[in-house]
Tab-separated table of C-alpha atoms in Angstrom:
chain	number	residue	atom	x	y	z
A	1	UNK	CA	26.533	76.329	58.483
A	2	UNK	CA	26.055	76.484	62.528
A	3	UNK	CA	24.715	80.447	62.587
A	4	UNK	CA	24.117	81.618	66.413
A	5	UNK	CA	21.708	84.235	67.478
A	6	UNK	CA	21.862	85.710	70.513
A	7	UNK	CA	18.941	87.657	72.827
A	8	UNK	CA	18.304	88.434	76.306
A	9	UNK	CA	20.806	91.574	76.940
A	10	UNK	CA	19.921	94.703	78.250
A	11	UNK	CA	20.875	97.167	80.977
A	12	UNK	CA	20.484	95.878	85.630
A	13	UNK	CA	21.855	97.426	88.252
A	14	UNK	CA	24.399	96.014	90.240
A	15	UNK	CA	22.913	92.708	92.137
A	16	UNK	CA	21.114	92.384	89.266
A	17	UNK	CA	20.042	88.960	87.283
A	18	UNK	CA	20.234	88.696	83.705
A	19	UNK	CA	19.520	85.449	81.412
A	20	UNK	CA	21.194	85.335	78.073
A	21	UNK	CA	20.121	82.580	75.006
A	22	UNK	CA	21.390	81.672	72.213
A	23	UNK	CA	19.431	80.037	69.589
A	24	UNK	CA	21.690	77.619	67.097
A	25	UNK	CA	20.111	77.437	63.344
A	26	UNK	CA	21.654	75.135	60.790
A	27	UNK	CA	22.927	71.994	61.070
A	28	UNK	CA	25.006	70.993	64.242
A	29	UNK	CA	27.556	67.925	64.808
A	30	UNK	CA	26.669	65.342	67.386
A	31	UNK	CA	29.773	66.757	69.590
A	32	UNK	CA	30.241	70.311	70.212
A	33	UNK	CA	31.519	73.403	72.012
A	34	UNK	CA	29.502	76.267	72.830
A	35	UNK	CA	30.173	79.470	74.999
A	36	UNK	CA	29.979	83.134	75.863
A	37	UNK	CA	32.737	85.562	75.210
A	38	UNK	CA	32.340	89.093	76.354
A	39	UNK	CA	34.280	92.363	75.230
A	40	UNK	CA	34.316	95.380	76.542
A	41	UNK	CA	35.319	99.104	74.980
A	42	UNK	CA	39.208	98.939	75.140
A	43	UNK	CA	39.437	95.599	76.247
A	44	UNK	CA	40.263	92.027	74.697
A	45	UNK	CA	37.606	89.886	74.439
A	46	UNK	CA	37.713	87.439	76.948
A	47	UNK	CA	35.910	83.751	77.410
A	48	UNK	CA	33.091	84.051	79.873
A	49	UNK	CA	31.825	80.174	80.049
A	50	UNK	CA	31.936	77.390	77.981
A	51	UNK	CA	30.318	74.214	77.873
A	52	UNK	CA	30.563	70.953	75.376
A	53	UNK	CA	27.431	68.475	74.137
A	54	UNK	CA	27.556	66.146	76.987
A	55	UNK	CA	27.593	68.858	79.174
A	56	UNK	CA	30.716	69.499	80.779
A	57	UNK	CA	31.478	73.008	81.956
A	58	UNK	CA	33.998	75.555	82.179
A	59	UNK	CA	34.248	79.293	83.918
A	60	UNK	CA	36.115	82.398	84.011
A	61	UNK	CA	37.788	82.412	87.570
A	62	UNK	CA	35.795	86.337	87.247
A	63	UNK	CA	31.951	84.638	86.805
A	64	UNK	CA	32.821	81.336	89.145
A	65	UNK	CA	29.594	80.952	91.616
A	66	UNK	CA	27.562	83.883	89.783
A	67	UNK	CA	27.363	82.656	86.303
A	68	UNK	CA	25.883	79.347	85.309
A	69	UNK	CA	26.151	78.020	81.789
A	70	UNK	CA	23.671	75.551	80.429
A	71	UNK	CA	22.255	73.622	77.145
A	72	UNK	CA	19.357	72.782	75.684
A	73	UNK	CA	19.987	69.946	73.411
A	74	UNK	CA	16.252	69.552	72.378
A	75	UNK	CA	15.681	73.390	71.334
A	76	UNK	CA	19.701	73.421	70.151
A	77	UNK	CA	20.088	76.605	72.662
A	78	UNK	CA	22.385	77.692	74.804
A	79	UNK	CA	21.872	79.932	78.523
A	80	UNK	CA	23.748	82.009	80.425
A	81	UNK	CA	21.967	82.965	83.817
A	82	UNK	CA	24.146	86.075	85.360
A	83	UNK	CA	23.641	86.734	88.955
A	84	UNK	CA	25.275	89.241	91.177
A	85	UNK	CA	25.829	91.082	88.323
A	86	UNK	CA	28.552	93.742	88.811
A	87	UNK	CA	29.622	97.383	86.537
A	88	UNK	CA	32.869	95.233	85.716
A	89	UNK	CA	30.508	92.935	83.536
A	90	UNK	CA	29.398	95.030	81.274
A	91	UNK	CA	29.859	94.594	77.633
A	92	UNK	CA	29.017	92.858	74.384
A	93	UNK	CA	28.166	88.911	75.116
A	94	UNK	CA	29.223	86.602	71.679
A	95	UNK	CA	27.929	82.880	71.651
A	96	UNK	CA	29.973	80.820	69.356
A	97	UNK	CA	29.994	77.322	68.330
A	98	UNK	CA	32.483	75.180	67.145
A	99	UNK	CA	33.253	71.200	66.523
A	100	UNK	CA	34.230	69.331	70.012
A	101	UNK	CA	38.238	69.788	70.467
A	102	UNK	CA	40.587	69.042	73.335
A	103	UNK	CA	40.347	72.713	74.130
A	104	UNK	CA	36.802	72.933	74.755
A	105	UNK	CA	37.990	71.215	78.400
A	106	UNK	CA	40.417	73.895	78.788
A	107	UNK	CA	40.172	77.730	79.685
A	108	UNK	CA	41.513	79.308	76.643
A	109	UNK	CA	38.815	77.407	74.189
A	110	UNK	CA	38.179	79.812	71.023
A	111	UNK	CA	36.030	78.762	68.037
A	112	UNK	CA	38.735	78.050	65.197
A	113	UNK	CA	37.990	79.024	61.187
A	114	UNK	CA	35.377	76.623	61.056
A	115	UNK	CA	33.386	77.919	64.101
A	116	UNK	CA	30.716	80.396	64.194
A	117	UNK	CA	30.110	83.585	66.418
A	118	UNK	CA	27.074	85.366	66.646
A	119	UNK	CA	26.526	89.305	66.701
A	120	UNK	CA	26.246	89.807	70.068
A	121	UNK	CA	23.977	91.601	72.924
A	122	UNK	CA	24.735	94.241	74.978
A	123	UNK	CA	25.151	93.906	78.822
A	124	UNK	CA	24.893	97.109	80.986
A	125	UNK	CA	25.230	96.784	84.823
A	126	UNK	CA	24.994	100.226	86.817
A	127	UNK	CA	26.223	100.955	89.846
């Protein structure tokens, strides 16, 4: 079974860069979906950025020119390099994995039973 891991959190002020990975053990289909989710305390978790094996992207209208999602096929890891990082993005990051569906070119993609999430790591932006 797929079984993410992320690293790379931690606590920026606002402007501030961070670079998320997440490292993907087990065995993985040719054709995939990966992405970050984010939740805050009180709030819904909410897609961040997803992205599918050939590389074909997708962004929350609230990261769109700050956020940029990439793969690493090779090392079977997935990035997330935050810029202009603002309070309003702080919370817990997920990376999840899941076979290649329809939805993975949409913006309401979610891993279904068969996907995997990973634990998570904390994002803290000051002001």
């Amino acid at each position: 079974q797929v079984q993410p891991v992320e690293s790379g959190g931690g606590s920026v002020q606002t402007g501030g860069s961070l670079r998320l990975s997440c490292a993907v053990s087990g065995y993985t289909p040719h054709s995939y979906c990966m992405g970050w989710f984010r939740q805050a305390p009180g709030k819904e978790r909410e897609g961040v950025a997803h992205i599918d094996s050939d590389g074909a992207t997708t962004y929350a209208d609230s990261v769109k020119g700050r956020f940029t999602i990439s793969l690493d096929i090779a090392k079977k890891t997935l990035h997330l390099q935050m810029n202009s990082l603002k309070p309003e993005d702080t919370a817990m990051y997920y990376c999840a994995h899941d076979l290649l569906s329809l939805d993975c070119y949409s913006g309401s993609w979610a891993p279904g039973t068969l996907g995997s999430w990973g634990q998570g790591t904390q994002v803290t932006v000051s002001s």
